[in-house]
Amino acid sequence: MNNKNKYYLKSNQKFKFSIFLILSLLFYQNIYSQFTWQRLYNGPFNQQDICVDMSPAPNGNFFAVGYSKKPTTQGYFIYVLKLNPYGDTIWTRIIDSVSNETYSCAESGDGGVVIVGEGHFALKLDSAGNIAWKRFYNRGGIVCYDIIKTSDGGFLACGEQLVVFGSAFFRYDSYVMKLDFNGNILWDTAYLAIFDKPLKSVVEVSGVGYIYTGYVRNFIPDTVKCLIFKTDYSGNIIWEKNLKIFNRNAGGTKIEKMTNGFIICGGTPDTTLSIGRTFILKIDNLGNIISTRYLNSNIREVLTDFKIINSNRYAMTTYNNIAKSILSDSLGNIIVQKSYSTQYYTYLFSILLLSNGDIIWGGGARFTVEDADVWIIRSDSLLNFPPIGIQPNANNLPSKYGLFQNYPNPFNPVTKIKFSISLRANVKIVVYNLLGEIINILIEKEMNSGEHEVSFYGENLSSGIYFYQLIVNDNIIDTKKMCLLK
C-alpha cells in the first residue's frame, strides 16, 4: 500500500471515529436528559435537616437551601447543598445561624445564590460555596418568606414585621426590602396592619413594579382574607385587594405570572373540609378576578408551593403529615398525583421546573422522632421516577461496607462491579432499569469479609441507564448508576 492510500485510510478511520464519538456523546446526553431519581441527604449532625427552597445554577446544577438543627441547642444552621442534575453532591455548606430558619432563596445571576429567612439579614454564596457577602440590617421582628431576583440586577424580599406595644399588644405588618446586587438596602418599608398582614410571595411586573400575596385579618376572630397588592418600583401602593374565596376565609401562598395576568394559589376551607382546601385564583393586571377554582382534592391538605408549567398544567406541593406532588389542569382537575409516607412525616416545600420537562421537588423526610433528612426528587413530566433511589447519601453510609463505581462506564457489553464488606454477611447485588424493575440479581448469598468483584453482561439489553444496588443483611447500603452504550 502506497503512502497516499495509507493517508486516506487513516483519515477515513479518524473521520469514522469522530462521527462515532459525536453520536455517542449525543446519545449519552439524551439518555441522561431522561434521568430521574430521588435521594436523601443527611446533614453533618444527624439532626433535623430540611430543604425549603431551590434555585437553578449554571450547567443544569441547582441549589437546595434549608436548615439543619443544632445538636446542642434549639437553634438552626443554614444548610445549603449544590447538586448536579443527577443528584450528586457538588458541595454542602453549614453556616452558623444568622436566623432560626431559612425560608427562601434566589439565583444571584452570577452562579451563586442569595438567601433570606427569619431575621433581618441576607446572605450570598458564590458558585463555590464561599460567602460573598452577609448583611445584617438591624431591624427587629423581621421574617422574609420570599425573595426574587429583579430586572435591575438586585433582589426584592417580602415577609412580615412584628411590632410589639407594651406586654400584651402586637401586630404583624407587611414588610418589603429592596437590595442591590451587593446586598445593600436601596429601600425598605412596612405596610401597616391593624392586626395581621404577612406577605408570602412576590413577582415582578415588567416595567411597572411588583405584585404580592399573603393574607390579612383585623383581629383574632376576624375573617382571614386573601391579600393582594401592587406597588411601583419604589414601593408605593398602586392598588390593594382583600378577598374572600367562595365567600370563605382564604390566604394567598404563592403568586405566579401568566401571559395576561397572574395566578394565586392558597388555602381556604369549604363546607365539607374544615381546613386546607387549595384554591386557584386568576386575576388581571388590575387585580380583577378572572376565575376562581378549587383544586379537585378530597382530603385536607396545606399548599406549600405552586408553579405554572404551561397555560393548562400546574405543579403543586401539599402536605397533611404526608407529602404530595400534584399536576393539575387550569380548572383544578388533578391529572396525576403521588403521596409519599414514612413512619413519621414527609414534606415537599419547593418545585423547580427544568427545560426538558422534568421537575425537581425538594423537602424533607423524617424517619425517627428527631432525625429528618433533606429529600430531593427528580421526576419526569408525569411524576415518574425510580423507586430504588430513596437512600441516604454517601455521608451516612456504614463505613464497613462499600460499593464502587463500575468499570468501564459506559460499557458494551460487559462491566465489572466491585464491593467490600468487613464482616461475613448475606449479600445481594441487584440490577434495575429506569422503571425500577429488577433486571438481574448478580449475587445472593452469604459472603466472607473482603473486597469482591462481579461481572454484569448487557448483551441482551438495550442501551440506556441502569442501576446496581448493594444490599447487606436486607439493608440497602448504596445504589449507583451505569450506562450501557452499544
Coordinates of C-alpha atoms in Angstrom, one line a residue:
M1 CA 0.0 0.0 0.0
N2 CA 1.5 3.3 -1.0
N3 CA 1.7 6.3 1.3
K4 CA -1.2 8.1 -0.3
N5 CA -3.6 5.2 0.3
K6 CA -2.3 4.8 3.9
Y7 CA -3.0 8.5 4.4
Y8 CA -6.6 8.2 3.1
L9 CA -7.2 5.1 5.2
K10 CA -6.1 6.8 8.3
S11 CA -8.1 9.9 7.5
N12 CA -11.2 7.8 6.9
Q13 CA -10.7 5.9 10.2
K14 CA -10.3 9.2 12.1
F15 CA -13.5 10.5 10.4
K16 CA -15.5 7.4 11.3
F17 CA -14.2 7.5 14.9
S18 CA -15.1 11.2 15.2
I19 CA -18.7 10.5 13.9
F20 CA -19.0 7.6 16.3
L21 CA -17.7 9.8 19.2
I22 CA -20.2 12.6 18.4
L23 CA -23.1 10.3 18.0
S24 CA -22.1 8.5 21.3
L25 CA -22.0 11.8 23.1
L26 CA -25.3 12.9 21.7
F27 CA -26.9 9.6 22.7
Y28 CA -25.3 9.7 26.1
Q29 CA -26.6 13.2 26.7
N30 CA -30.1 12.1 25.5
I31 CA -30.1 9.2 28.0
Y32 CA -29.1 11.5 30.9
S33 CA -31.7 14.1 29.9
Q34 CA -34.3 11.5 30.8
F35 CA -32.6 10.6 34.1
T36 CA -34.8 10.7 37.2
W37 CA -34.0 9.9 40.8
Q38 CA -34.8 10.5 44.4
R39 CA -32.3 10.9 47.3
L40 CA -31.9 11.6 51.0
Y41 CA -29.1 13.9 52.2
N42 CA -28.2 13.6 55.9
G43 CA -26.7 16.7 57.5
P44 CA -23.5 16.6 59.5
F45 CA -25.2 16.4 62.9
N46 CA -27.7 13.7 62.1
Q47 CA -30.5 16.0 63.2
Q48 CA -33.5 17.7 61.5
D49 CA -32.4 18.6 58.0
I50 CA -34.9 20.2 55.7
C51 CA -34.9 21.8 52.2
V52 CA -37.3 24.7 52.0
D53 CA -36.4 26.3 48.6
M54 CA -34.4 25.7 45.5
S55 CA -32.9 27.8 42.7
P56 CA -31.1 27.0 39.5
A57 CA -27.3 27.2 38.9
P58 CA -25.3 27.0 35.7
N59 CA -24.8 23.8 33.7
G60 CA -28.0 22.2 34.9
N61 CA -26.9 22.2 38.6
F62 CA -29.1 23.7 41.3
F63 CA -29.1 24.8 45.0
A64 CA -31.2 23.2 47.7
V65 CA -31.4 25.6 50.6
G66 CA -32.8 24.9 54.1
Y67 CA -31.8 24.5 57.6
S68 CA -30.2 21.9 60.0
K69 CA -30.9 21.7 63.7
K70 CA -28.0 22.4 66.0
P71 CA -27.2 19.3 68.1
T72 CA -27.0 21.0 71.5
T73 CA -29.5 23.9 71.3
Q74 CA -32.9 24.7 69.8
G75 CA -31.4 26.9 67.1
Y76 CA -30.6 26.1 63.4
F77 CA -27.8 26.4 61.0
I78 CA -28.4 27.5 57.4
Y79 CA -27.8 24.3 55.3
V80 CA -27.1 24.6 51.6
L81 CA -26.4 21.9 49.0
K82 CA -25.2 22.4 45.5
L83 CA -26.3 19.3 43.4
N84 CA -25.7 18.3 39.8
P85 CA -28.5 17.2 37.5
Y86 CA -28.2 13.6 38.7
G87 CA -28.4 14.4 42.4
D88 CA -24.7 14.1 43.1
T89 CA -23.4 16.5 45.7
I90 CA -21.0 19.1 44.4
W91 CA -20.6 20.8 47.8
T92 CA -22.5 21.4 51.1
R93 CA -22.3 24.3 53.5
I94 CA -23.3 24.7 57.1
I95 CA -23.4 28.4 58.0
D96 CA -23.6 29.4 61.7
S97 CA -27.1 30.6 62.2
V98 CA -27.9 34.2 61.2
S99 CA -31.5 33.2 61.8
N100 CA -33.5 30.5 63.3
E101 CA -34.7 29.2 60.0
T102 CA -34.2 29.8 56.3
Y103 CA -37.3 30.3 54.1
S104 CA -36.3 31.4 50.5
C105 CA -33.5 31.7 48.0
A106 CA -32.9 33.3 44.6
E107 CA -30.3 32.8 41.9
S108 CA -27.8 35.6 42.1
G109 CA -27.2 36.0 38.3
D110 CA -23.5 35.1 38.5
G111 CA -23.7 31.4 39.5
G112 CA -24.4 31.9 43.2
V113 CA -27.4 32.0 45.5
V114 CA -29.0 34.7 47.8
I115 CA -30.8 33.5 51.0
V116 CA -33.2 35.1 53.4
G117 CA -35.3 33.9 56.3
E118 CA -36.1 34.5 60.0
G119 CA -34.2 37.6 61.0
H120 CA -33.3 40.9 59.2
F121 CA -30.5 39.6 57.0
A122 CA -29.5 38.5 53.5
L123 CA -26.7 36.1 52.6
K124 CA -25.0 35.4 49.3
L125 CA -22.9 32.3 48.5
D126 CA -20.8 32.2 45.3
S127 CA -20.7 29.3 42.9
A128 CA -18.0 27.6 45.0
G129 CA -20.0 27.9 48.3
N130 CA -17.9 30.8 49.7
I131 CA -19.7 33.6 51.5
A132 CA -19.7 36.5 49.0
W133 CA -21.5 38.8 51.5
K134 CA -23.6 38.6 54.6
R135 CA -25.6 41.6 55.6
F136 CA -27.4 42.3 58.9
Y137 CA -29.9 45.2 58.7
N138 CA -30.6 45.5 62.5
R139 CA -34.4 45.8 62.4
G140 CA -36.1 43.5 64.9
G141 CA -39.0 41.2 64.3
I142 CA -38.4 40.6 60.6
V143 CA -39.2 37.4 58.8
C144 CA -38.7 37.2 55.0
Y145 CA -40.7 34.4 53.3
D146 CA -39.8 35.1 49.7
I147 CA -37.0 36.6 47.6
I148 CA -36.7 37.2 43.9
K149 CA -34.0 38.4 41.5
T150 CA -35.2 41.7 39.9
S151 CA -34.7 43.0 36.4
D152 CA -32.2 45.7 37.6
G153 CA -29.8 43.0 38.9
G154 CA -30.8 43.3 42.5
F155 CA -33.2 41.5 44.8
L156 CA -36.5 42.0 46.5
A157 CA -37.7 40.2 49.6
C158 CA -41.0 40.2 51.4
G159 CA -42.5 39.0 54.6
E160 CA -43.6 40.4 57.9
Q161 CA -42.5 42.7 60.7
L162 CA -43.6 42.1 64.3
V163 CA -44.4 45.3 66.2
V164 CA -45.0 45.0 70.0
F165 CA -46.9 47.5 72.1
G166 CA -46.1 47.0 75.8
S167 CA -46.5 43.4 77.0
A168 CA -49.9 42.5 75.7
F169 CA -50.5 44.1 72.3
F170 CA -48.8 43.4 69.0
R171 CA -49.3 43.3 65.2
Y172 CA -47.7 41.9 62.1
D173 CA -47.1 44.5 59.4
S174 CA -46.3 43.6 55.8
Y175 CA -42.6 44.1 55.1
V176 CA -40.6 44.6 51.9
M177 CA -36.9 45.3 51.3
K178 CA -35.2 46.1 48.0
L179 CA -31.5 45.2 47.8
D180 CA -28.8 46.0 45.2
F181 CA -26.5 43.3 43.7
N182 CA -24.2 43.5 46.8
G183 CA -27.0 43.2 49.3
N184 CA -27.2 46.8 50.3
I185 CA -30.7 48.1 51.1
L186 CA -31.9 50.6 48.5
W187 CA -35.2 51.0 50.3
D188 CA -37.4 49.1 52.7
T189 CA -40.9 49.7 54.1
A190 CA -43.6 48.3 56.4
Y191 CA -47.2 48.4 55.3
L192 CA -49.1 48.9 58.5
A193 CA -51.6 46.3 59.6
I194 CA -54.5 46.6 62.1
F195 CA -53.6 43.1 63.4
D196 CA -52.0 40.6 60.9
K197 CA -50.8 41.2 57.3
P198 CA -47.9 39.0 56.3
L199 CA -46.7 38.7 52.7
K200 CA -45.9 35.2 51.5
S201 CA -44.9 35.6 47.8
V202 CA -44.0 38.2 45.2
V203 CA -43.5 38.5 41.4
E204 CA -42.1 41.4 39.3
V205 CA -44.4 43.1 36.8
S206 CA -42.1 44.2 33.9
G207 CA -41.8 47.9 33.6
V208 CA -44.3 48.6 36.4
G209 CA -43.3 47.1 39.8
Y210 CA -44.3 44.2 41.9
I211 CA -47.4 42.2 43.0
Y212 CA -47.5 40.4 46.4
T213 CA -49.9 38.0 48.0
G214 CA -50.4 36.9 51.6
Y215 CA -53.3 37.2 54.0
V216 CA -54.9 39.9 56.2
R217 CA -57.1 39.9 59.3
N218 CA -58.0 42.8 61.6
F219 CA -58.5 40.9 64.8
I220 CA -58.2 37.4 66.1
P221 CA -61.7 36.1 65.4
D222 CA -61.9 38.1 62.1
T223 CA -62.4 36.6 58.7
V224 CA -59.0 35.9 57.1
K225 CA -58.8 37.4 53.6
C226 CA -56.5 36.8 50.7
L227 CA -54.2 39.8 50.5
I228 CA -53.1 41.0 47.0
F229 CA -51.5 44.4 46.3
K230 CA -49.4 46.0 43.6
T231 CA -46.6 48.6 44.1
D232 CA -44.4 50.6 41.8
Y233 CA -40.6 50.1 41.8
S234 CA -40.3 52.4 44.8
G235 CA -42.7 50.5 46.9
N236 CA -45.7 52.9 46.6
I237 CA -49.0 51.0 46.6
I238 CA -50.9 51.2 43.3
W239 CA -53.9 49.1 44.4
E240 CA -54.8 46.6 47.1
K241 CA -57.4 43.8 47.3
N242 CA -58.6 41.8 50.4
L243 CA -60.6 38.9 49.0
K244 CA -62.7 36.1 50.4
I245 CA -62.6 33.0 48.2
F246 CA -66.1 31.4 47.6
N247 CA -67.1 33.8 50.4
R248 CA -64.9 32.0 52.9
N249 CA -61.6 32.6 54.8
A250 CA -58.6 32.5 52.5
G251 CA -54.9 33.2 52.4
G252 CA -52.5 33.5 49.4
T253 CA -49.4 31.3 49.5
K254 CA -47.9 31.7 46.0
I255 CA -48.2 34.0 43.1
E256 CA -47.1 33.3 39.6
K257 CA -47.2 35.2 36.3
M258 CA -49.2 34.0 33.3
T259 CA -49.5 35.6 29.9
N260 CA -52.3 38.0 30.7
G261 CA -52.3 38.3 34.4
F262 CA -51.4 36.3 37.5
I263 CA -52.4 33.1 39.3
I264 CA -52.6 33.0 43.1
C265 CA -52.8 29.7 45.0
G266 CA -53.5 29.3 48.6
G267 CA -55.8 27.7 51.2
T268 CA -59.4 28.0 52.2
P269 CA -61.9 25.8 54.0
D270 CA -65.1 24.6 52.3
T271 CA -68.4 23.2 53.5
T272 CA -67.1 19.6 54.0
L273 CA -63.4 20.0 54.8
S274 CA -62.7 22.1 57.9
I275 CA -59.2 23.3 56.7
G276 CA -56.9 23.1 53.8
R277 CA -58.7 23.3 50.6
T278 CA -56.5 24.7 47.8
F279 CA -57.8 27.4 45.6
I280 CA -56.6 28.7 42.2
L281 CA -57.4 32.4 41.6
K282 CA -56.7 34.1 38.3
I283 CA -56.6 37.9 38.3
D284 CA -55.8 40.5 35.6
N285 CA -53.2 43.3 35.9
L286 CA -55.6 45.5 37.8
G287 CA -56.4 42.8 40.4
N288 CA -59.9 42.0 38.9
I289 CA -60.9 38.3 39.3
I290 CA -60.9 36.3 36.1
S291 CA -61.8 32.9 37.6
T292 CA -61.7 31.1 40.9
R293 CA -61.4 27.3 41.2
Y294 CA -60.9 24.7 43.9
L295 CA -58.3 22.0 43.4
N296 CA -60.3 18.8 43.0
S297 CA -58.9 17.0 46.0
N298 CA -61.0 15.2 48.7
I299 CA -58.6 15.4 51.6
R300 CA -57.4 18.2 53.9
E301 CA -54.0 19.5 52.9
V302 CA -51.9 22.6 53.0
L303 CA -50.4 24.1 49.9
T304 CA -46.6 24.7 50.1
D305 CA -45.6 25.6 46.5
F306 CA -47.1 26.2 43.1
K307 CA -45.6 26.6 39.6
I308 CA -47.1 27.2 36.2
I309 CA -45.8 24.6 33.6
N310 CA -48.0 25.9 30.8
S311 CA -51.4 27.5 30.2
N312 CA -53.2 24.3 31.2
R313 CA -50.9 22.5 33.5
Y314 CA -49.8 23.4 37.0
A315 CA -47.4 21.7 39.5
M316 CA -48.2 21.9 43.3
T317 CA -46.9 20.5 46.5
T318 CA -49.1 19.9 49.6
Y319 CA -48.9 18.1 52.9
N320 CA -51.0 16.8 55.7
N321 CA -48.3 14.9 57.6
I322 CA -47.7 13.2 54.2
A323 CA -46.1 15.0 51.3
K324 CA -47.9 15.1 48.0
S325 CA -46.9 16.2 44.5
I326 CA -49.7 17.2 42.1
L327 CA -50.2 18.0 38.5
S328 CA -53.5 19.7 37.7
D329 CA -55.1 21.5 34.7
S330 CA -56.2 25.1 34.8
L331 CA -59.7 24.1 36.1
G332 CA -58.3 22.4 39.1
N333 CA -58.8 18.8 37.9
I334 CA -56.0 16.6 39.1
I335 CA -54.1 15.0 36.2
V336 CA -51.8 12.9 38.3
Q337 CA -50.7 12.9 42.0
K338 CA -48.4 11.0 44.2
S339 CA -48.2 10.7 48.0
Y340 CA -45.1 9.8 50.0
S341 CA -45.1 8.5 53.5
T342 CA -42.7 7.2 56.2
Q343 CA -43.5 6.0 59.7
Y344 CA -43.3 9.7 60.7
Y345 CA -43.6 12.7 58.3
T346 CA -42.7 13.7 54.8
Y347 CA -42.7 17.3 53.4
L348 CA -42.3 18.8 50.0
F349 CA -41.8 22.6 50.1
S350 CA -40.3 23.6 46.7
I351 CA -40.6 23.0 43.0
L352 CA -38.0 23.6 40.3
L353 CA -39.1 23.2 36.7
L354 CA -36.5 22.1 34.1
S355 CA -36.3 22.9 30.5
N356 CA -36.7 19.3 29.3
G357 CA -40.0 18.9 31.2
D358 CA -38.5 17.2 34.2
I359 CA -39.5 18.5 37.7
I360 CA -37.3 18.7 40.9
W361 CA -39.2 18.5 44.2
G362 CA -37.5 19.5 47.4
G363 CA -38.4 18.9 51.1
G364 CA -37.6 16.6 54.0
A365 CA -38.4 13.1 55.3
R366 CA -38.5 12.2 58.9
F367 CA -37.8 8.6 59.9
T368 CA -37.4 8.9 63.7
V369 CA -38.7 11.4 66.3
E370 CA -35.7 13.6 66.0
D371 CA -34.0 12.8 62.7
A372 CA -35.1 14.2 59.3
D373 CA -33.1 14.3 56.1
V374 CA -33.2 16.6 53.1
W375 CA -35.2 14.8 50.4
I376 CA -35.0 15.6 46.7
I377 CA -36.8 14.0 43.8
R378 CA -36.3 14.5 40.1
S379 CA -39.3 13.2 38.3
D380 CA -40.4 13.3 34.6
S381 CA -43.3 15.4 33.4
L382 CA -45.8 12.8 34.7
L383 CA -44.2 12.3 38.2
N384 CA -42.4 9.1 37.3
F385 CA -39.1 8.3 39.0
P386 CA -37.2 5.2 40.0
P387 CA -38.4 3.8 43.4
I388 CA -34.9 2.5 44.2
G389 CA -33.3 5.9 44.7
I390 CA -34.6 6.7 48.2
Q391 CA -31.3 6.1 50.0
P392 CA -29.2 8.0 52.5
N393 CA -26.4 9.7 50.6
A394 CA -22.7 8.6 51.0
N395 CA -22.2 10.8 54.1
N396 CA -24.5 8.5 56.0
L397 CA -23.4 5.0 54.7
P398 CA -21.9 2.5 57.1
S399 CA -18.1 2.6 56.8
K400 CA -17.7 -1.2 56.9
Y401 CA -19.4 -1.6 53.5
G402 CA -18.6 -0.1 50.2
L403 CA -20.0 -0.2 46.6
F404 CA -17.7 1.1 43.9
Q405 CA -18.3 2.6 40.5
N406 CA -18.5 0.0 37.8
Y407 CA -15.6 -0.1 35.2
P408 CA -15.7 0.5 32.4
N409 CA -18.6 3.0 32.3
P410 CA -20.2 3.5 29.8
F411 CA -19.7 -0.2 28.9
N412 CA -20.5 -2.6 26.0
P413 CA -21.5 -5.3 26.7
V414 CA -19.7 -6.2 30.0
T415 CA -18.6 -4.3 33.0
K416 CA -17.2 -5.2 36.5
I417 CA -18.7 -4.2 39.8
K418 CA -16.6 -4.1 43.0
F419 CA -17.8 -4.0 46.5
S420 CA -16.4 -4.6 50.0
I421 CA -17.7 -6.0 53.3
S422 CA -15.7 -6.1 56.6
L423 CA -18.0 -8.8 58.2
R424 CA -19.4 -12.0 57.0
A425 CA -23.0 -11.2 55.8
N426 CA -25.8 -12.0 53.5
V427 CA -25.1 -10.0 50.3
K428 CA -27.2 -9.2 47.3
I429 CA -26.2 -7.2 44.2
V430 CA -29.3 -6.3 42.2
V431 CA -29.6 -4.5 38.8
Y432 CA -32.6 -2.4 37.9
N433 CA -33.8 -0.5 34.9
L434 CA -35.0 3.1 34.9
L435 CA -38.5 2.0 35.9
G436 CA -37.2 0.3 39.0
E437 CA -37.8 -3.2 37.5
I438 CA -35.3 -5.9 38.5
I439 CA -33.1 -6.9 35.5
N440 CA -30.8 -9.3 37.2
I441 CA -29.7 -10.5 40.7
L442 CA -25.9 -10.9 40.3
I443 CA -25.2 -12.2 43.8
E444 CA -27.5 -13.5 46.5
K445 CA -25.6 -15.5 49.2
E446 CA -23.6 -15.3 52.4
M447 CA -20.1 -14.0 51.8
N448 CA -16.9 -13.6 53.7
S449 CA -15.3 -10.2 54.5
G450 CA -13.1 -8.5 52.0
E451 CA -13.2 -7.0 48.5
H452 CA -15.3 -8.8 45.9
E453 CA -16.0 -8.3 42.2
V454 CA -18.8 -9.5 39.9
S455 CA -19.3 -9.0 36.2
F456 CA -22.5 -7.8 34.6
Y457 CA -23.3 -8.7 31.0
G458 CA -25.6 -6.5 29.0
E459 CA -25.5 -8.1 25.6
N460 CA -29.3 -8.8 25.6
L461 CA -30.3 -5.4 26.9
S462 CA -30.9 -2.1 25.1
S463 CA -28.7 0.9 25.5
G464 CA -29.6 3.1 28.5
I465 CA -29.2 3.9 32.2
Y466 CA -29.2 1.1 34.7
F467 CA -28.8 1.0 38.5
Y468 CA -26.9 -1.5 40.6
Q469 CA -27.5 -1.9 44.3
L470 CA -25.7 -3.4 47.3
I471 CA -27.9 -5.0 49.9
V472 CA -26.4 -6.4 53.1
N473 CA -28.5 -8.4 55.6
D474 CA -31.6 -6.9 54.0
N475 CA -30.4 -3.3 54.4
I476 CA -29.8 -1.2 51.3
I477 CA -26.3 0.2 51.5
D478 CA -25.8 2.1 48.3
T479 CA -27.1 2.5 44.8
K480 CA -25.1 3.6 41.7
K481 CA -25.8 4.2 38.1
M482 CA -24.2 2.8 35.0
C483 CA -24.6 3.3 31.3
L484 CA -24.8 0.6 28.6
L485 CA -23.8 2.2 25.3
K486 CA -24.0 0.0 22.2

